[in-house]
Short mmCIF file of C-alpha atoms and ligand atoms in Angstrom, two decimals:
data_model
loop_
_atom_site.label_atom_id
_atom_site.label_comp_id
_atom_site.label_asym_id
_atom_site.label_seq_id
_atom_site.Cartn_x
_atom_site.Cartn_y
_atom_site.Cartn_z
CA MET A 1 130.47 110.73 117.51
CA LYS A 2 129.98 114.29 116.10
CA PRO A 3 129.26 115.33 112.69
CA PRO A 4 131.55 117.38 110.35
CA ALA A 5 131.27 121.12 110.91
CA PHE A 6 128.49 122.40 108.78
CA GLU A 7 127.05 125.99 107.48
CA TYR A 8 122.67 126.37 108.80
CA LEU A 9 120.07 127.40 106.94
CA ALA A 10 116.19 127.22 108.22
CA ALA A 11 115.36 128.03 104.72
CA THR A 12 111.65 129.44 104.89
CA SER A 13 109.90 128.62 101.05
CA LEU A 14 110.84 126.41 98.18
CA ALA A 15 112.26 128.99 96.50
CA GLN A 16 114.42 130.29 98.59
CA ALA A 17 115.84 125.93 99.90
CA VAL A 18 116.56 125.47 95.60
CA ALA A 19 118.30 128.47 95.01
CA ALA A 20 120.74 127.35 98.20
CA LEU A 21 121.45 123.66 97.20
CA ALA A 22 122.66 124.56 93.83
CA ASN A 23 125.92 124.96 96.14
CA ASP A 24 127.16 121.27 95.09
CA GLU A 25 127.89 120.05 98.65
CA ALA A 26 124.80 121.19 100.91
CA LYS A 27 122.34 118.60 101.32
CA ILE A 28 118.01 118.81 102.41
CA ILE A 29 117.82 118.34 106.55
CA ALA A 30 114.20 117.59 106.84
CA GLY A 31 113.40 114.71 110.19
CA GLY A 32 117.30 114.41 110.16
CA GLN A 33 116.70 110.86 111.61
CA SER A 34 118.59 109.40 108.48
CA LEU A 35 120.86 112.07 107.50
CA VAL A 36 121.51 112.70 111.33
CA PRO A 37 123.64 109.57 111.83
CA MET A 38 125.09 109.74 108.86
CA LEU A 39 127.05 112.52 109.37
CA ASN A 40 127.96 111.04 112.73
CA PHE A 41 129.24 108.28 111.12
CA ARG A 42 130.95 111.25 108.70
CA LEU A 43 129.19 108.99 105.55
CA LEU A 44 128.50 112.76 104.04
CA ALA A 45 130.07 115.83 104.81
CA PRO A 46 127.89 118.71 103.58
CA SER A 47 129.52 122.21 103.35
CA LEU A 48 125.93 123.14 104.10
CA LEU A 49 122.33 122.04 105.85
CA VAL A 50 119.76 123.34 104.47
CA ASP A 51 116.51 123.27 106.71
CA ILE A 52 113.14 122.72 105.18
CA THR A 53 110.33 121.98 107.94
CA ARG A 54 110.14 125.56 108.33
CA ILE A 55 108.10 125.63 105.05
CA PRO A 56 104.41 126.74 105.31
CA GLY A 57 102.58 123.72 103.29
CA LEU A 58 103.99 121.22 103.63
CA ASP A 59 102.51 118.30 105.64
CA ALA A 60 99.35 118.63 105.04
CA ILE A 61 96.97 115.89 104.20
CA GLU A 62 94.17 116.62 102.03
CA GLU A 63 91.52 114.66 99.92
CA ASP A 64 92.10 114.96 96.14
CA GLY A 65 88.46 114.46 95.19
CA GLY A 66 88.67 111.00 93.08
CA GLY A 67 89.18 109.13 97.48
CA GLY A 68 92.71 109.19 96.90
CA LEU A 69 95.32 111.57 99.04
CA ARG A 70 97.77 114.65 98.72
CA ILE A 71 101.26 113.60 101.12
CA GLY A 72 102.95 116.97 101.99
CA ALA A 73 106.91 115.27 101.44
CA LEU A 74 107.10 116.45 106.14
CA THR A 75 104.44 114.14 106.92
CA ARG A 76 105.56 112.48 109.89
CA HIS A 77 105.38 109.24 110.14
CA HIS A 78 103.11 109.35 113.17
CA THR A 79 100.72 110.74 111.34
CA LEU A 80 100.66 108.63 108.75
CA GLU A 81 100.34 106.24 111.50
CA THR A 82 96.97 108.08 113.21
CA SER A 83 95.78 109.94 110.43
CA ALA A 84 91.55 109.17 110.47
CA MET A 85 92.38 110.03 106.73
CA VAL A 86 94.50 107.75 106.29
CA GLN A 87 93.60 105.33 107.97
CA ALA A 88 90.30 105.70 106.48
CA ARG A 89 91.40 105.58 103.04
CA PHE A 90 94.74 103.46 102.49
CA PRO A 91 95.13 101.26 106.59
CA VAL A 92 97.93 99.44 104.74
CA LEU A 93 100.31 102.55 105.04
CA SER A 94 98.32 103.01 108.68
CA ALA A 95 99.20 99.31 109.39
CA ALA A 96 102.93 99.73 107.94
CA MET A 97 104.18 102.81 110.40
CA LYS A 98 103.48 100.66 113.61
CA HIS A 99 106.93 99.08 112.38
CA VAL A 100 109.11 101.50 112.18
CA ALA A 101 111.04 102.45 114.70
CA HIS A 102 110.16 103.41 117.51
CA LEU A 103 107.72 106.13 118.65
CA ALA A 104 110.26 109.23 118.88
CA VAL A 105 111.98 108.29 115.55
CA ARG A 106 108.30 108.07 114.11
CA ASN A 107 107.56 111.54 115.97
CA ARG A 108 110.73 113.30 113.84
CA GLY A 109 111.53 111.11 110.50
CA THR A 110 109.47 112.48 107.43
CA ILE A 111 107.18 110.79 104.66
CA GLY A 112 110.15 113.03 102.54
CA GLY A 113 112.86 111.73 104.38
CA SER A 114 112.33 108.69 104.30
CA LEU A 115 111.72 107.69 100.09
CA CYS A 116 114.50 110.60 99.40
CA HIS A 117 116.39 108.59 101.56
CA ALA A 118 115.84 105.21 99.49
CA ASP A 119 117.02 102.73 102.21
CA PRO A 120 115.66 98.83 100.81
CA ALA A 121 114.67 98.06 104.08
CA ALA A 122 112.58 101.20 104.84
CA GLU A 123 108.84 100.52 104.81
CA LEU A 124 107.34 103.91 103.18
CA PRO A 125 109.85 103.19 99.26
CA GLY A 126 107.96 99.69 99.08
CA LEU A 127 103.77 101.60 100.06
CA ALA A 128 105.00 104.05 97.53
CA LEU A 129 105.72 101.14 95.15
CA LEU A 130 102.53 99.15 96.09
CA LEU A 131 100.38 102.38 96.56
CA ASN A 132 101.11 103.66 92.36
CA ALA A 133 102.53 106.54 94.36
CA GLN A 134 103.35 109.77 92.12
CA LEU A 135 105.94 111.93 93.37
CA LYS A 136 105.59 115.67 92.90
CA THR A 137 109.18 117.62 92.74
CA THR A 138 110.34 121.09 92.53
CA GLN A 139 110.92 120.49 89.70
CA ARG A 140 108.24 117.90 87.98
CA THR A 141 105.99 114.83 89.22
CA VAL A 142 107.73 110.95 88.29
CA ALA A 143 105.74 108.13 89.10
CA ALA A 144 107.03 105.91 92.65
CA ALA A 145 108.64 102.83 90.48
CA ASP A 146 110.68 104.99 87.74
CA PHE A 147 112.54 106.74 91.23
CA PHE A 148 114.49 103.97 93.06
CA GLU A 149 117.74 102.96 91.82
CA GLY A 150 119.19 101.75 93.83
CA ALA A 151 120.09 100.95 97.75
CA LEU A 152 120.49 104.80 98.89
CA SER A 153 120.18 106.46 95.76
CA THR A 154 116.68 108.02 93.36
CA ALA A 155 116.70 109.53 90.48
CA LEU A 156 116.08 112.98 91.92
CA ALA A 157 119.39 115.47 90.97
CA GLY A 158 120.94 117.09 93.68
CA ASP A 159 119.01 120.59 93.63
CA GLU A 160 115.67 119.33 93.94
CA ILE A 161 113.38 118.62 96.73
CA LEU A 162 110.02 116.22 96.42
CA THR A 163 106.95 117.63 97.78
CA GLU A 164 104.40 115.86 97.15
CA ILE A 165 103.21 112.25 97.28
CA GLN A 166 100.01 111.05 95.52
CA LEU A 167 98.00 108.74 96.20
CA PRO A 168 95.58 107.30 93.46
CA ALA A 169 92.12 105.42 95.92
CA LEU A 170 92.30 101.94 95.67
CA PRO A 171 90.14 100.14 93.93
CA PRO A 172 86.32 99.52 95.68
CA ARG A 173 86.42 96.10 97.90
CA THR A 174 90.17 96.45 97.98
CA GLY A 175 91.48 94.68 100.82
CA TRP A 176 95.22 94.60 102.35
CA GLY A 177 98.36 92.21 104.42
CA PHE A 178 101.29 93.89 105.53
CA GLU A 179 103.66 91.67 107.66
CA GLU A 180 106.81 92.08 108.81
CA PHE A 181 109.79 90.55 110.04
CA ALA A 182 112.93 92.56 111.99
CA ARG A 183 115.08 90.42 114.85
CA ARG A 184 113.46 93.08 117.67
CA SER A 185 110.04 95.32 117.82
CA GLY A 186 111.27 98.87 116.38
CA ASP A 187 115.00 97.30 113.46
CA PHE A 188 114.99 97.96 110.03
CA ALA A 189 113.19 94.82 107.97
CA LEU A 190 114.45 91.57 107.49
CA THR A 191 112.08 91.53 104.58
CA ALA A 192 108.55 92.86 104.98
CA VAL A 193 105.31 92.20 102.49
CA GLY A 194 102.43 94.17 101.38
CA ALA A 195 99.73 93.34 99.86
CA THR A 196 96.20 94.53 97.98
CA VAL A 197 93.84 92.36 96.43
CA SER A 198 90.60 93.89 94.89
CA LEU A 199 87.47 91.23 94.18
CA SER A 200 85.08 92.15 91.79
CA ASP A 201 82.05 90.34 91.32
CA GLY A 202 84.31 87.14 93.96
CA GLU A 203 87.12 87.65 90.62
CA VAL A 204 90.57 89.22 91.61
CA ALA A 205 90.24 92.63 90.00
CA GLU A 206 94.25 93.57 90.74
CA ALA A 207 96.31 91.78 93.24
CA ARG A 208 99.88 93.56 93.73
CA ILE A 209 102.82 92.40 95.74
CA VAL A 210 105.27 94.85 97.02
CA VAL A 211 108.79 93.71 98.84
CA ILE A 212 110.51 94.76 101.49
CA GLY A 213 114.32 94.21 102.07
CA ALA A 214 115.01 91.60 99.45
CA ASP A 215 116.51 93.22 97.21
CA ASP A 216 118.73 96.28 96.44
CA THR A 217 115.48 98.63 95.60
CA PRO A 218 112.33 97.59 96.55
CA LEU A 219 110.13 95.32 94.37
CA ARG A 220 107.09 94.58 93.12
CA ALA A 221 106.30 90.99 92.95
CA SER A 222 104.91 91.25 89.33
CA ALA A 223 105.40 87.91 88.29
CA ALA A 224 102.95 86.95 91.44
CA GLU A 225 100.73 89.60 91.02
CA VAL A 226 99.72 87.57 87.33
CA LEU A 227 99.51 84.48 89.81
CA LEU A 228 96.72 85.05 92.45
CA THR A 229 93.61 84.26 90.45
CA ASP A 230 91.45 82.71 93.41
CA ARG A 231 91.95 82.41 96.91
CA SER A 232 94.28 78.87 95.71
CA GLY A 233 96.33 81.21 93.52
CA ILE A 234 98.51 82.33 97.28
CA ALA A 235 100.50 79.52 98.07
CA ALA A 236 102.09 79.80 93.75
CA ALA A 237 102.31 84.04 93.99
CA ALA A 238 104.65 83.40 97.33
CA ILE A 239 106.66 81.21 95.93
CA ALA A 240 106.89 83.19 92.29
CA ALA A 241 108.14 86.57 94.97
CA GLN A 242 110.33 84.10 96.62
CA GLY A 243 112.44 83.22 92.71
CA GLN A 244 111.73 87.46 92.05
CA VAL A 245 114.17 89.06 93.98
CA SER A 246 118.23 88.19 94.96
CA PRO A 247 118.99 88.76 98.44
CA ASN A 248 122.22 89.82 100.34
CA GLY A 249 122.93 88.69 103.33
CA ASP A 250 124.62 89.32 106.07
CA LEU A 251 125.28 89.04 109.95
CA HIS A 252 121.39 89.27 110.70
CA GLY A 253 120.28 86.58 108.14
CA SER A 254 121.36 84.53 105.18
CA ALA A 255 120.93 85.19 101.23
CA ASP A 256 118.98 82.01 101.55
CA TYR A 257 116.79 82.51 104.91
CA ARG A 258 115.41 86.07 104.14
CA ARG A 259 114.09 84.14 100.58
CA HIS A 260 112.51 81.92 102.75
CA LEU A 261 110.62 84.65 104.35
CA VAL A 262 110.02 86.15 101.44
CA GLY A 263 107.87 83.16 100.15
CA VAL A 264 106.17 83.13 104.41
CA LEU A 265 106.21 86.55 104.60
CA THR A 266 103.96 86.63 100.66
CA ARG A 267 101.26 83.96 101.84
CA ARG A 268 100.49 85.55 105.66
CA ALA A 269 100.07 89.11 103.58
CA LEU A 270 97.50 87.46 100.58
CA THR A 271 96.01 86.04 102.53
CA ALA A 272 94.82 88.51 105.14
CA ALA A 273 94.81 91.23 102.04
CA TRP A 274 92.82 88.01 100.62
CA ARG A 275 90.45 88.16 103.82
CA ARG A 276 89.86 91.63 103.90
CA ALA A 277 88.87 91.93 100.10
CA SER A 278 85.91 89.30 101.03
CA GLY A 279 84.60 89.75 104.30
CA THR A 280 85.97 86.72 105.73
CA GLY A 281 88.42 87.83 108.72
CA GLY A 282 89.20 91.56 109.27
CA GLU A 283 87.94 94.89 108.53
CA ALA A 284 87.54 96.11 104.45
CA PRO A 285 89.02 99.33 104.10
C1 FAD B 1 117.31 104.82 115.72
C2 FAD B 1 116.49 104.28 114.10
C3 FAD B 1 115.35 103.37 114.01
C4 FAD B 1 114.97 103.14 112.62
N1 FAD B 1 114.28 102.72 111.86
C5 FAD B 1 113.87 102.42 111.19
C6 FAD B 1 112.67 101.69 110.22
O1 FAD B 1 112.21 100.51 111.01
N2 FAD B 1 112.27 101.59 109.23
C7 FAD B 1 112.42 102.59 108.52
O2 FAD B 1 111.27 103.05 107.15
N3 FAD B 1 113.08 104.12 108.49
C8 FAD B 1 113.93 104.06 109.76
N4 FAD B 1 114.45 105.16 110.24
C9 FAD B 1 114.96 105.47 109.76
C10 FAD B 1 113.67 106.73 109.88
O3 FAD B 1 112.86 107.09 109.55
C11 FAD B 1 114.15 108.54 109.08
O4 FAD B 1 113.26 109.40 109.53
C12 FAD B 1 113.72 108.49 107.45
O5 FAD B 1 114.73 107.22 106.79
C13 FAD B 1 114.22 110.07 107.04
O6 FAD B 1 113.77 111.01 107.16
P1 FAD B 1 113.98 111.73 107.58
O7 FAD B 1 112.71 112.98 107.11
O8 FAD B 1 114.76 111.76 109.26
O9 FAD B 1 115.35 113.09 106.83
P2 FAD B 1 116.52 113.19 106.99
O10 FAD B 1 117.74 112.04 107.86
O11 FAD B 1 116.53 114.76 107.33
O12 FAD B 1 116.92 112.99 105.05
C14 FAD B 1 117.34 111.45 104.76
C15 FAD B 1 117.47 111.79 103.30
O13 FAD B 1 117.10 112.63 102.07
C16 FAD B 1 116.57 113.92 102.30
N5 FAD B 1 115.68 114.37 102.65
C17 FAD B 1 114.86 114.57 102.88
N6 FAD B 1 113.20 115.16 102.83
C18 FAD B 1 113.80 115.10 101.00
C19 FAD B 1 113.25 115.70 100.59
N7 FAD B 1 111.08 116.55 100.88
N8 FAD B 1 113.16 116.24 99.64
C20 FAD B 1 114.79 116.03 98.74
N9 FAD B 1 115.44 115.19 99.24
C21 FAD B 1 115.21 115.25 100.93
C22 FAD B 1 118.16 114.45 102.68
O14 FAD B 1 119.09 115.26 102.37
C23 FAD B 1 118.55 113.55 103.13
O15 FAD B 1 119.45 112.46 102.22
C24 FAD B 1 115.79 104.76 111.92
C25 FAD B 1 115.41 106.26 112.03
C26 FAD B 1 116.17 105.47 113.76
C27 FAD B 1 117.49 106.75 114.02
#
């Protein structure tokens, strides 16, 4: 399939890109890894594509001074996977990137594009929720928790550009786990679960669990998070996470099968996070 005809603008500044988006039929293109297939399938027919990849300064990864990171929206998946700064501060993010498609796609796709595309089975929207990301746009800063509104739907206005992803530091002694099940390596997840466990004096100071691919948006399994007061709570938390999702069934797996996966993957992700936090196996971040 070929895309419908469109005009093309390679913007060199955010102001130029925002001005071009005043045209209702304009659409941003970043890595093109989600947009181009949608054009080719004729699911979209914008009259103008505004390429933001030549705008300087949108692909930097910088320390925020408090142990967190500011990640430019044009940062590629592969950079998140290999950056020493990301690996040191948010190893769960680097680890999750290995599950995104194949290297060719990871070399082109951007964090901003993945968040704005908001595929319910994509890893990065889930990671943004897990890591309490703040998303900076050309108009405001919005919490990841308020950004994803439905499948392929976000709080972004038509002329708003995501510019930066701000990740606050994780607490000390935080361990992490990321577990994904896909039918083949590189396929979109049937379901994935990310978790962090933060310990203080042997007690759980905080537990976070995000479930990906089992609802219209990624979900924080808040009912499960509060059950993790010690290691023996992992099984109960996994059952609670299962109860919190409303998956759809499709030819890849029924709703019941996906719900089952949520329980299994939550148990595995929490166990890995616990081990890393407590130093009983696996590296602690
Ligand atoms: C074969 C294949 C397999 C894939 N497998 C996976 C997978 O397993 N997991 C996964 O997560 N993804 C997967 N993807 C999708 C891939 O990760 C995309 O790169 C990503 O979803 C979109 O990033 P992009 O930079 O390519 O965005 P684009 O395709 O350029 O844009 C996507 C959408 O976001 C908008 N947009 C882009 N940047 C911005 C911005 N800064 N501000 C506002 N709006 C913006 C665009 O207008 C468009 O609507 C796969 C893609 C392919 C082709």
